[in-house]
Short mmCIF file of C-alpha atoms in Angstrom, two decimals:
data_model
loop_
_atom_site.label_atom_id
_atom_site.label_comp_id
_atom_site.label_asym_id
_atom_site.label_seq_id
_atom_site.Cartn_x
_atom_site.Cartn_y
_atom_site.Cartn_z
CA MET L 17 18.08 21.63 -26.83
CA THR L 18 19.21 24.35 -24.42
CA ALA L 19 17.75 24.76 -20.95
CA ASP L 20 16.22 28.12 -21.92
CA SER L 21 14.48 26.78 -25.00
CA TRP L 22 13.21 23.79 -22.99
CA ARG L 23 11.64 26.11 -20.40
CA ASN L 24 10.02 28.15 -23.18
CA LEU L 25 8.49 25.03 -24.70
CA ILE L 26 6.98 23.89 -21.41
CA GLU L 27 5.53 27.35 -20.78
CA HIS L 28 3.51 27.02 -24.00
CA ILE L 29 1.57 23.99 -22.79
CA GLY L 30 -1.95 25.28 -22.14
CA LEU L 31 -3.23 22.93 -19.42
CA LEU L 32 -1.92 21.78 -16.08
CA TYR L 33 -2.05 18.00 -15.72
CA GLN L 34 -4.95 18.12 -13.27
CA GLU L 35 -6.99 20.07 -15.86
CA TYR L 36 -6.01 17.69 -18.66
CA ARG L 37 -6.91 14.64 -16.57
CA ASP L 38 -10.32 16.01 -15.63
CA LYS L 39 -11.07 17.10 -19.20
CA SER L 40 -9.96 13.78 -20.66
CA THR L 41 -11.99 11.59 -18.30
CA ARG L 42 -15.11 13.75 -18.71
CA GLU L 43 -14.83 13.43 -22.49
CA GLU L 44 -14.41 9.67 -22.15
CA ILE L 45 -17.61 9.47 -20.08
CA GLU L 46 -19.57 11.56 -22.58
CA THR L 47 -18.28 9.53 -25.54
CA ARG L 48 -19.35 6.30 -23.85
CA ARG L 49 -22.77 7.79 -23.01
CA LEU L 50 -23.24 8.74 -26.65
CA GLN L 51 -22.23 5.28 -27.86
CA ASP L 52 -24.50 3.63 -25.31
CA SER L 53 -27.48 5.62 -26.57
CA GLN L 54 -26.89 4.79 -30.24
CA THR L 55 -28.71 1.93 -31.91
CA ASP L 56 -25.54 1.15 -33.84
CA PRO L 57 -22.58 1.73 -31.52
CA GLU L 58 -20.16 1.17 -34.38
CA GLU L 59 -20.99 4.60 -35.75
CA THR L 60 -18.05 6.94 -35.39
CA SER L 61 -18.30 9.38 -32.50
CA PRO L 62 -18.01 13.11 -33.29
CA SER L 63 -14.49 13.34 -31.85
CA GLU L 64 -13.32 10.55 -34.15
CA GLU L 65 -14.84 11.67 -37.43
CA THR L 66 -12.48 11.36 -40.35
CA PRO L 67 -11.94 14.44 -42.49
CA SER L 68 -13.70 14.95 -45.79
CA GLU L 69 -12.05 13.43 -48.83
CA ALA L 70 -12.41 16.81 -50.49
CA GLU L 71 -9.39 18.06 -48.57
CA PRO L 72 -6.45 18.88 -50.88
CA THR L 73 -3.85 16.14 -51.28
CA SER L 74 -2.12 16.53 -54.61
CA THR L 75 0.15 19.39 -53.60
CA THR L 76 1.53 17.57 -50.57
CA GLU L 77 1.83 13.91 -51.49
CA ASN L 78 5.34 14.33 -52.91
CA LYS L 79 6.62 16.78 -50.31
CA ALA L 80 8.88 15.82 -47.43
CA PRO L 81 6.73 15.53 -44.28
CA PRO L 82 6.79 18.75 -42.26
CA GLN L 83 8.22 18.78 -38.76
CA ILE L 84 5.80 19.10 -35.85
CA SER L 85 6.86 21.30 -32.97
CA LEU L 86 4.39 19.86 -30.51
CA LEU L 87 5.33 21.92 -27.50
CA ARG L 88 5.79 25.11 -29.49
CA ASN L 89 2.13 25.18 -30.49
CA SER L 90 0.82 27.54 -27.83
CA ASN L 91 -2.66 27.67 -29.37
CA SER L 92 -3.38 23.92 -29.45
CA ARG L 93 -4.33 23.51 -25.77
CA PHE L 94 -4.57 19.75 -26.34
CA ASN L 95 -6.22 19.75 -29.72
CA LEU L 96 -6.52 16.46 -31.52
CA TRP L 97 -3.57 15.32 -33.61
CA GLN L 98 -5.69 15.74 -36.76
CA ASP L 99 -6.44 19.37 -35.83
CA LEU L 100 -2.81 20.49 -35.85
CA PRO L 101 -2.15 22.96 -38.71
CA GLU L 102 0.79 20.85 -39.91
CA ILE L 103 -1.45 17.80 -40.21
CA ARG L 104 -4.31 19.66 -41.86
CA SER L 105 -2.09 21.22 -44.48
CA SER L 106 -0.17 18.01 -45.25
CA GLY L 107 -3.07 16.10 -46.79
CA VAL L 108 -2.08 13.01 -44.84
CA LEU L 109 -5.59 12.70 -43.38
CA SER L 110 -6.98 11.71 -46.77
CA ILE L 111 -4.35 8.97 -47.11
CA LEU L 112 -4.52 7.30 -43.71
CA GLN L 113 -7.23 4.79 -42.82
CA PRO L 114 -9.67 5.85 -40.05
CA ASP L 115 -8.23 3.23 -37.66
CA GLU L 116 -4.71 4.62 -38.17
CA ILE L 117 -5.95 8.15 -37.43
CA LYS L 118 -7.46 6.91 -34.17
CA LEU L 119 -4.14 5.26 -33.32
CA GLN L 120 -2.27 8.49 -34.06
CA GLU L 121 -4.64 10.34 -31.70
CA ALA L 122 -4.00 7.78 -28.94
CA MET L 123 -0.21 8.09 -29.26
CA PHE L 124 -0.41 11.88 -29.52
CA GLU L 125 -2.43 12.05 -26.29
CA LEU L 126 0.25 10.09 -24.43
CA VAL L 127 2.87 12.64 -25.51
CA THR L 128 0.85 15.82 -24.89
CA SER L 129 -0.35 14.58 -21.50
CA GLU L 130 3.25 13.91 -20.45
CA ALA L 131 4.10 17.51 -21.36
CA SER L 132 1.20 18.72 -19.22
CA TYR L 133 2.29 16.46 -16.37
CA TYR L 134 5.84 17.79 -16.52
CA LYS L 135 4.51 21.34 -16.42
CA SER L 136 2.54 20.58 -13.25
CA LEU L 137 5.53 18.85 -11.63
CA ASN L 138 7.68 21.85 -12.47
CA LEU L 139 5.14 24.10 -10.73
CA LEU L 140 5.16 21.86 -7.63
CA VAL L 141 8.93 22.24 -7.40
CA SER L 142 9.45 25.88 -8.43
CA HIS L 143 6.35 27.40 -6.83
CA PHE L 144 6.02 25.33 -3.64
CA MET L 145 9.12 23.28 -2.84
CA GLU L 146 11.63 26.05 -3.64
CA ASN L 147 9.64 28.88 -2.06
CA GLU L 148 11.98 30.69 0.35
CA ARG L 149 9.31 31.38 2.99
CA LEU L 150 8.30 27.71 3.01
CA LYS L 151 11.93 26.62 3.30
CA LYS L 152 12.36 28.70 6.45
CA ILE L 153 9.23 27.25 8.06
CA LEU L 154 9.93 23.57 7.31
CA HIS L 155 12.60 21.51 9.03
CA PRO L 156 14.67 19.58 6.43
CA SER L 157 13.18 16.29 7.64
CA GLU L 158 9.64 17.68 7.23
CA ALA L 159 10.44 18.94 3.73
CA HIS L 160 11.88 15.54 2.83
CA ILE L 161 8.72 13.70 3.92
CA LEU L 162 6.48 16.24 2.20
CA PHE L 163 8.25 16.33 -1.17
CA SER L 164 10.07 12.97 -1.06
CA ASN L 165 12.04 12.28 -4.27
CA VAL L 166 9.99 14.58 -6.50
CA LEU L 167 13.17 15.97 -8.08
CA ASP L 168 14.04 12.46 -9.27
CA VAL L 169 10.50 11.99 -10.59
CA MET L 170 10.67 15.29 -12.48
CA ALA L 171 14.07 14.41 -13.98
CA VAL L 172 12.67 11.09 -15.21
CA SER L 173 9.63 12.83 -16.71
CA GLU L 174 11.87 15.35 -18.48
CA ARG L 175 14.04 12.63 -20.02
CA PHE L 176 10.94 10.67 -21.04
CA LEU L 177 9.31 13.74 -22.59
CA LEU L 178 12.44 14.65 -24.55
CA ASP L 179 12.50 11.18 -26.13
CA LEU L 180 8.79 11.36 -26.93
CA GLU L 181 9.18 14.85 -28.41
CA GLN L 182 12.05 13.67 -30.58
CA ARG L 183 9.95 10.76 -31.87
CA VAL L 184 7.01 13.02 -32.73
CA GLU L 185 9.26 15.39 -34.67
CA GLU L 186 10.84 12.57 -36.72
CA ASN L 187 7.79 12.27 -38.96
CA ILE L 188 4.37 13.81 -39.32
CA VAL L 189 2.91 10.30 -38.81
CA ILE L 190 4.05 8.95 -35.43
CA SER L 191 5.66 5.54 -35.89
CA ASP L 192 5.29 4.31 -32.28
CA VAL L 193 5.66 5.51 -28.69
CA CYS L 194 5.28 2.27 -26.73
CA ASP L 195 8.90 1.26 -27.36
CA ILE L 196 9.95 4.48 -25.59
CA VAL L 197 7.46 3.81 -22.78
CA TYR L 198 8.89 0.32 -22.36
CA GLN L 199 12.52 1.48 -22.17
CA HIS L 200 11.79 4.23 -19.65
CA THR L 201 9.55 2.01 -17.51
CA VAL L 202 12.22 -0.68 -17.26
CA ASN L 203 15.17 1.66 -16.71
CA HIS L 204 13.82 4.73 -14.89
CA PHE L 205 10.27 4.44 -13.51
CA SER L 206 11.31 2.83 -10.21
CA VAL L 207 11.42 6.42 -8.85
CA TYR L 208 7.61 6.32 -8.89
CA ILE L 209 7.57 3.36 -6.48
CA THR L 210 9.73 5.32 -4.02
CA TYR L 211 7.53 8.42 -4.25
CA VAL L 212 4.18 6.64 -4.04
CA SER L 213 5.29 4.36 -1.19
CA ASN L 214 5.87 7.51 0.85
CA GLN L 215 2.27 8.64 0.31
CA THR L 216 0.93 7.61 3.72
CA TYR L 217 3.76 9.43 5.53
CA GLN L 218 3.28 12.41 3.20
CA GLU L 219 -0.46 12.74 3.88
CA ARG L 220 0.07 12.40 7.62
CA ALA L 221 2.89 14.99 7.66
CA TYR L 222 0.83 17.46 5.62
CA LYS L 223 -2.16 17.21 7.98
CA GLN L 224 0.12 17.57 10.99
CA LEU L 225 1.84 20.65 9.55
CA LEU L 226 -1.49 22.32 8.79
CA GLN L 227 -2.56 21.66 12.36
CA ASP L 228 0.66 22.53 14.21
CA LYS L 229 2.18 25.36 12.13
CA PRO L 230 -0.09 28.34 11.38
CA ALA L 231 2.74 29.95 9.36
CA PHE L 232 2.86 26.88 7.08
CA ARG L 233 -0.90 26.98 6.65
CA GLU L 234 -0.78 30.67 5.76
CA VAL L 235 2.02 30.35 3.18
CA ILE L 236 0.38 27.35 1.47
CA SER L 237 -2.93 29.25 1.23
CA GLN L 238 -1.20 32.24 -0.34
CA LEU L 239 0.70 30.10 -2.83
CA GLU L 240 -2.50 28.29 -3.83
CA LEU L 241 -4.12 31.65 -4.67
CA ASP L 242 -1.44 32.44 -7.25
CA PRO L 243 -2.95 32.47 -10.80
CA LYS L 244 -0.31 29.93 -11.85
CA CYS L 245 -2.11 27.29 -9.79
CA LYS L 246 -5.44 27.93 -11.56
CA GLY L 247 -7.39 27.37 -8.34
CA LEU L 248 -5.83 23.94 -7.73
CA SER L 249 -4.82 22.84 -4.23
CA PHE L 250 -1.30 22.02 -3.04
CA SER L 251 -2.39 18.45 -2.29
CA SER L 252 -3.52 17.99 -5.91
CA PHE L 253 0.10 18.63 -6.94
CA LEU L 254 1.49 16.21 -4.35
CA ILE L 255 -0.51 13.25 -5.72
CA LEU L 256 0.49 13.89 -9.36
CA PRO L 257 3.07 11.06 -9.68
CA PHE L 258 0.65 8.35 -8.52
CA GLN L 259 -2.08 9.66 -10.81
CA ARG L 260 0.33 9.82 -13.74
CA ILE L 261 1.77 6.32 -13.51
CA THR L 262 -1.77 4.89 -13.31
CA ARG L 263 -2.98 7.05 -16.20
CA LEU L 264 0.04 6.15 -18.31
CA LYS L 265 -0.93 2.48 -18.08
CA LEU L 266 -4.45 3.34 -19.30
CA LEU L 267 -3.05 5.41 -22.19
CA VAL L 268 -0.94 2.43 -23.30
CA GLN L 269 -4.06 0.25 -23.02
CA ASN L 270 -5.85 2.70 -25.30
CA ILE L 271 -3.03 2.41 -27.87
CA LEU L 272 -3.05 -1.36 -27.55
CA LYS L 273 -6.77 -1.48 -28.39
CA LYS L 274 -6.10 0.40 -31.64
CA VAL L 275 -2.93 -1.22 -33.06
CA GLU L 276 -3.27 -3.96 -35.66
CA GLU L 277 -3.39 -7.45 -34.15
CA LYS L 278 -0.28 -9.67 -34.35
CA SER L 279 1.84 -6.67 -35.42
CA ASP L 280 5.15 -5.41 -34.07
CA ARG L 281 3.35 -2.42 -32.57
CA GLU L 282 0.98 -4.73 -30.70
CA SER L 283 3.93 -6.70 -29.33
CA THR L 284 5.66 -3.51 -28.18
CA ALA L 285 2.48 -2.17 -26.59
CA LEU L 286 1.94 -5.45 -24.73
CA ASP L 287 5.51 -5.33 -23.41
CA ALA L 288 5.12 -1.70 -22.28
CA HIS L 289 1.79 -2.45 -20.62
CA LYS L 290 3.21 -5.45 -18.76
CA GLU L 291 6.09 -3.38 -17.34
CA LEU L 292 3.78 -0.51 -16.35
CA GLU L 293 1.46 -2.99 -14.66
CA THR L 294 4.41 -4.22 -12.59
CA VAL L 295 5.30 -0.66 -11.52
CA VAL L 296 1.68 0.23 -10.67
CA LYS L 297 1.28 -2.93 -8.57
CA ALA L 298 4.53 -2.17 -6.74
CA CYS L 299 3.26 1.37 -6.07
CA ASN L 300 -0.01 0.02 -4.67
CA GLU L 301 1.81 -2.49 -2.50
CA GLY L 302 4.14 0.22 -1.22
CA VAL L 303 1.18 2.34 -0.12
CA ARG L 304 -0.58 -0.59 1.55
CA LYS L 305 2.43 -2.06 3.31
CA MET L 306 2.90 0.60 5.97
CA SER L 307 -0.78 1.13 6.77
CA ARG L 308 -1.33 -2.64 6.97
CA THR L 309 1.56 -3.13 9.39
CA GLU L 310 0.30 -0.36 11.69
CA GLN L 311 -3.23 -1.76 11.53
CA MET L 312 -2.12 -5.29 12.43
CA ILE L 313 -0.14 -4.04 15.43
CA SER L 314 -3.19 -2.10 16.63
CA ILE L 315 -5.49 -5.14 16.30
CA GLN L 316 -3.02 -7.43 18.09
CA LYS L 317 -3.05 -5.11 21.11
CA LYS L 318 -6.85 -5.29 21.35
CA LEU L 319 -7.21 -9.08 21.29
CA GLU L 320 -7.38 -11.32 24.37
CA PHE L 321 -7.55 -15.06 23.71
CA LYS L 322 -9.97 -17.29 25.59
CA ILE L 323 -8.72 -20.13 23.39
CA LYS L 324 -5.17 -21.07 22.38
CA SER L 325 -3.45 -17.88 21.25
CA VAL L 326 -2.95 -17.31 17.51
CA PRO L 327 -0.10 -14.99 16.38
CA ILE L 328 -1.82 -12.20 14.46
CA ILE L 329 1.09 -10.17 13.09
CA SER L 330 2.64 -11.61 9.94
CA HIS L 331 4.30 -9.92 6.94
CA SER L 332 1.93 -11.83 4.64
CA ARG L 333 -1.31 -11.09 6.54
CA TRP L 334 -3.66 -8.14 6.24
CA LEU L 335 -7.21 -7.21 7.27
CA LEU L 336 -10.03 -7.75 4.75
CA LYS L 337 -13.05 -6.87 6.86
CA GLN L 338 -14.09 -6.31 10.47
CA GLY L 339 -17.38 -5.59 12.13
CA GLU L 340 -20.23 -6.58 14.38
CA LEU L 341 -22.82 -9.25 13.58
CA GLN L 342 -25.65 -10.83 15.59
CA GLN L 343 -25.14 -14.49 16.51
CA MET L 344 -28.15 -16.69 17.07
CA ASN L 345 -28.06 -18.52 20.42
CA GLY L 346 -29.19 -22.08 20.96
CA PRO L 347 -29.46 -25.03 18.58
CA LYS L 348 -30.40 -24.57 14.91
CA THR L 349 -33.80 -26.18 15.50
CA SER L 350 -34.89 -23.15 17.52
CA ARG L 351 -34.54 -20.70 14.64
CA THR L 352 -38.29 -20.69 14.03
CA LEU L 353 -38.77 -18.93 17.39
CA ARG L 354 -38.84 -15.46 15.88
CA THR L 355 -37.61 -13.20 18.62
CA LYS L 356 -34.69 -10.77 18.79
CA LYS L 357 -33.64 -12.30 22.11
CA LEU L 358 -32.28 -15.23 20.16
CA PHE L 359 -29.37 -13.06 18.97
CA ARG L 360 -26.32 -11.71 20.74
CA GLU L 361 -23.49 -9.53 19.42
CA ILE L 362 -20.20 -10.93 18.22
CA TYR L 363 -17.30 -9.23 16.44
CA LEU L 364 -15.38 -10.64 13.47
CA PHE L 365 -11.86 -9.86 12.26
CA LEU L 366 -11.37 -11.37 8.81
CA PHE L 367 -7.84 -11.47 7.44
CA ASN L 368 -6.69 -12.73 4.05
CA ASP L 369 -5.84 -16.13 5.58
CA LEU L 370 -7.61 -16.24 8.97
CA LEU L 371 -10.95 -15.55 10.67
CA VAL L 372 -11.04 -14.55 14.35
CA ILE L 373 -14.40 -14.55 16.17
CA CYS L 374 -14.67 -12.39 19.32
CA ARG L 375 -16.93 -10.73 21.82
CA GLN L 376 -16.30 -7.11 22.72
CA ILE L 377 -15.31 -6.55 26.34
CA PRO L 378 -14.72 -3.33 28.33
CA GLY L 379 -11.68 -1.21 27.54
CA ASP L 380 -11.98 -1.39 23.73
CA LYS L 381 -10.80 -5.01 23.88
CA TYR L 382 -12.02 -8.16 22.14
CA GLN L 383 -12.08 -11.65 23.66
CA VAL L 384 -11.38 -14.32 21.03
CA PHE L 385 -13.43 -17.51 21.44
CA ASP L 386 -12.97 -19.16 18.04
CA SER L 387 -10.91 -19.00 14.85
CA ALA L 388 -10.37 -20.82 11.54
CA PRO L 389 -8.24 -20.61 8.41
CA ARG L 390 -10.05 -18.59 5.74
CA GLY L 391 -9.76 -21.45 3.26
CA LEU L 392 -11.88 -23.64 5.57
CA LEU L 393 -14.90 -21.31 5.69
CA ARG L 394 -18.25 -21.93 3.96
CA VAL L 395 -21.35 -19.73 3.87
CA GLU L 396 -25.00 -20.36 3.10
CA GLU L 397 -27.79 -17.79 2.79
CA LEU L 398 -31.13 -18.35 4.49
CA GLU L 399 -34.12 -17.36 2.37
CA ASP L 400 -37.81 -16.71 3.10
CA GLN L 401 -37.42 -16.94 6.87
CA GLY L 402 -39.54 -13.93 7.80
CA GLN L 403 -38.60 -10.45 8.96
CA SER L 404 -36.83 -11.40 12.20
CA LEU L 405 -34.52 -13.72 10.27
CA ALA L 406 -33.95 -11.38 7.32
CA ASN L 407 -30.31 -10.94 6.30
CA VAL L 408 -29.31 -14.12 8.12
CA PHE L 409 -26.68 -16.55 6.86
CA ILE L 410 -24.92 -19.68 8.08
CA LEU L 411 -21.16 -19.59 8.56
CA ARG L 412 -19.49 -23.01 8.74
CA LEU L 413 -15.95 -23.52 10.02
CA LEU L 414 -14.77 -26.83 8.60
CA GLU L 415 -12.01 -26.88 11.19
CA ASN L 416 -12.10 -24.39 14.06
CA ALA L 417 -9.74 -23.65 16.96
CA ASP L 418 -10.73 -26.98 18.61
CA ASP L 419 -10.03 -28.92 15.38
CA ARG L 420 -13.71 -29.65 14.84
CA GLU L 421 -16.48 -28.38 12.57
CA ALA L 422 -18.60 -25.51 13.91
CA SER L 423 -21.58 -23.55 12.59
CA TYR L 424 -22.77 -20.04 13.38
CA MET L 425 -26.06 -18.49 12.37
CA LEU L 426 -25.32 -14.78 11.84
CA LYS L 427 -27.56 -11.80 11.20
CA ALA L 428 -26.34 -8.66 9.42
CA SER L 429 -27.77 -5.16 9.73
CA SER L 430 -28.75 -4.97 6.02
CA GLN L 431 -28.85 -6.99 2.83
CA SER L 432 -25.70 -5.33 1.50
CA GLU L 433 -23.80 -5.99 4.73
CA MET L 434 -24.85 -9.66 4.62
CA LYS L 435 -23.68 -10.07 1.02
CA ARG L 436 -20.44 -8.22 1.73
CA TRP L 437 -19.65 -10.58 4.58
CA MET L 438 -20.58 -13.67 2.58
CA ILE L 439 -18.36 -12.70 -0.38
CA SER L 440 -15.46 -11.76 1.93
CA LEU L 441 -15.73 -14.97 3.98
CA ALA L 442 -16.00 -17.23 0.94
CA PRO L 443 -14.46 -15.40 -2.05
CA ASN L 444 -14.82 -18.34 -4.44
CA ARG L 445 -18.56 -18.53 -3.90
CA ARG L 446 -20.49 -17.91 -7.13
CA THR L 447 -21.81 -14.36 -7.45
CA LYS L 448 -25.13 -13.32 -9.01
CA PHE L 449 -23.43 -12.33 -12.25
CA VAL L 450 -20.30 -13.76 -13.81
CA SER L 451 -16.82 -12.25 -13.60
CA PHE L 452 -14.46 -11.07 -16.32
CA THR L 453 -12.33 -14.20 -16.04
CA SER L 454 -15.26 -16.43 -17.08
CA ARG L 455 -14.95 -15.05 -20.65
CA LEU L 456 -18.72 -14.90 -21.22
CA ALA L 457 -19.84 -12.72 -24.12
CA ASP L 458 -21.98 -10.43 -21.95
CA CYS L 459 -22.20 -9.27 -18.36
CA PRO L 460 -23.85 -6.24 -16.71
CA GLN L 461 -21.46 -3.27 -16.74
CA ILE L 462 -21.30 0.14 -15.11
CA GLN L 463 -19.33 3.30 -15.87
CA CYS L 464 -18.07 5.47 -13.00
CA VAL L 465 -19.36 9.05 -13.24
CA HIS L 466 -18.45 10.14 -9.69
CA PRO L 467 -15.09 9.32 -8.04
CA TYR L 468 -15.31 7.22 -4.88
CA VAL L 469 -12.78 6.67 -2.10
CA ALA L 470 -13.07 3.29 -0.35
CA GLN L 471 -14.13 3.56 3.31
CA GLN L 472 -13.68 -0.12 4.21
CA PRO L 473 -11.12 -2.77 3.20
CA ASP L 474 -13.68 -4.65 1.08
CA GLU L 475 -14.63 -1.52 -0.90
CA LEU L 476 -13.14 -0.38 -4.21
CA SER L 477 -11.96 3.18 -4.87
CA LEU L 478 -13.18 4.44 -8.25
CA GLU L 479 -11.82 6.97 -10.72
CA LEU L 480 -13.94 8.80 -13.27
CA ALA L 481 -14.58 6.74 -16.45
CA ASP L 482 -13.67 3.39 -14.83
CA VAL L 483 -15.68 0.56 -16.43
CA LEU L 484 -16.61 -2.41 -14.26
CA ASN L 485 -18.41 -5.71 -14.61
CA ILE L 486 -21.24 -5.98 -12.10
CA LEU L 487 -20.79 -9.24 -10.19
CA ASP L 488 -23.49 -8.69 -7.59
CA LYS L 489 -25.85 -5.97 -6.41
CA THR L 490 -28.15 -5.37 -3.45
CA ASP L 491 -31.57 -3.80 -3.08
CA ASP L 492 -30.16 -1.16 -0.73
CA GLY L 493 -27.85 0.44 -3.28
CA TRP L 494 -24.49 -1.37 -3.32
CA ILE L 495 -22.65 -3.06 -6.19
CA PHE L 496 -19.88 -5.65 -6.11
CA GLY L 497 -17.81 -4.95 -9.20
CA GLU L 498 -14.69 -6.01 -11.07
CA ARG L 499 -12.80 -3.20 -12.82
CA LEU L 500 -11.93 -4.19 -16.38
CA HIS L 501 -8.53 -2.56 -16.71
CA ASP L 502 -6.92 -4.27 -13.67
CA GLN L 503 -9.46 -6.91 -12.43
CA GLU L 504 -9.56 -5.32 -8.95
CA ARG L 505 -12.78 -6.19 -7.10
CA GLY L 506 -14.76 -4.50 -4.38
CA TRP L 507 -18.00 -2.88 -3.26
CA PHE L 508 -19.13 0.67 -4.03
CA PRO L 509 -22.43 2.64 -3.94
CA SER L 510 -24.50 2.19 -7.11
CA SER L 511 -25.02 5.99 -7.20
CA MET L 512 -21.36 6.37 -8.26
CA GLY L 513 -22.02 5.00 -11.75
CA GLU L 514 -24.32 4.61 -14.74
CA GLU L 515 -25.14 1.18 -16.09
CA ILE L 516 -24.08 0.51 -19.70
CA LEU L 517 -27.24 -0.72 -21.41
CA ASN L 518 -26.08 -1.32 -24.99
CA PRO L 519 -24.98 -4.99 -25.31
CA LYS L 520 -22.70 -4.17 -28.26
CA ILE L 521 -20.79 -1.64 -26.15
CA ARG L 522 -20.48 -4.14 -23.29
CA ALA L 523 -19.19 -6.78 -25.71
CA GLN L 524 -16.71 -4.31 -27.17
CA ASN L 525 -15.45 -3.39 -23.69
CA LEU L 526 -14.88 -7.07 -22.87
CA LYS L 527 -13.20 -7.76 -26.22
CA GLU L 528 -10.78 -4.88 -25.70
CA CYS L 529 -10.07 -6.04 -22.16
CA PHE L 530 -9.30 -9.60 -23.27
CA ARG L 531 -6.87 -8.22 -25.82
CA VAL L 532 -5.09 -5.98 -23.33
CA HIS L 533 -4.57 -8.89 -20.95
CA LYS L 534 -3.61 -11.37 -23.66
CA SER L 535 -0.05 -11.66 -22.39
CA ASP L 536 -1.30 -12.27 -18.83
CA ASP L 537 -3.47 -15.13 -20.09
CA SER L 538 -0.62 -16.79 -22.00
CA GLN L 539 1.58 -16.53 -18.90
CA ARG L 540 -1.14 -18.15 -16.77
CA ARG L 541 -1.48 -20.96 -19.32
CA LYS L 542 2.29 -21.56 -19.24
CA LEU L 543 2.27 -21.73 -15.43
CA GLY L 544 -0.70 -24.09 -15.49
CA SER L 545 1.07 -26.33 -17.97
CA ARG L 546 4.20 -26.44 -15.79
CA ASN L 547 2.12 -27.28 -12.71
CA ARG L 548 0.42 -30.17 -14.52
CA GLN L 549 3.80 -31.51 -15.58
#
């Protein structure tokens, strides 16, 4: 394929990736809403209806399958696979089973979305990065931080898309795409880790440039107004690689849910998913690493030790939660004296392996008077103690800084804040509802209908259409959830989602999740067996 013909093909893709992603997630939400409202969720949703058997077949059954020029179809604008003229006219829809048609749609979406993604990347490079006015304004070091290795990312996407396009054009019925995903993830997708790890620097540089360089701000605004950008912001183009690598993992999950069990295609999909999971985790770790290091240095500077000093900065330590609580003074027997004077303020820094208990002192400093390993913490909720002792819990340090057991009665500002502290301090404590890993047949679930960006370390950022098990909830509007597709846990406002009420849909979501993570489970069992030996 020549460079000119390749450019022509990309130009015919109707949607930018940001538009595709928004459209796709909205449709996923609506489909799940429809299923949730049905008495029989196994009914086929409108977007998955199989064609009528009255469609002509006899004239096409003996013909060689026509070639599909996916990217040349300028009118499709992300139609379904079954809506393509070549598919309609072939008669293949009356031959394939409904489950196979759904699988074809899932594989087709992976390919078309990659084409849309490449188009958006190409616009980021040609319209923004290579703009002559912008080049004159930016110092080479600023341009490098802002655009990182996007040229490498685009080259990888182009190679990936060419292989996918070739596979689609081999046969009217797509044989598989996960083998291609696997090969490219193993051999080429490390460029995503480099790009995404630079995200914190990138965001900081962009904000600084907007603030310090009016000429930069003016050029970016003008470029964003170009009809090519379809009203999308420059920053929405910069975050494309991170969004894509995460979405690609979900698209492979979708294929995995639809392939026949114990088949070669299931094995290939599991392998591709496992490799993508590794890349996504490395991307997340890359983003966190720099911000965590800076945060730990900042905290270390604020701490003054009244007890034996504890080294705070460690490459394996990070902050889980910090904040102010009220500590009850005096012995436990005095807790029935219901007066606010019983409480005084203390400040907690909770790390993944250590708790530091302080009092705030002048100069934005904190005086440390106790500490304990996180694994030696226990919590207990106090119930029915009256209004003055509402949201109070007991924190026990099995071994504190003086090598003895200590107890603190602590009062939080709200029910949600109390529960958040209790779960963070003692993560293995049983929650109100049961987690994904318990393998129970049912559990309350919620679907995200509004994106949410975490504001605190113990919160969970949500994307549209995320499905989560509800592990705990509070009366003041917070949910502690476990996302099904990656088992990440955290708190978020209940207003961000809609509860899934149909038990059959909840069971189906769990069944699909168990299947996707089948290989993870077998690996855990192998490790457990080795440990026992």
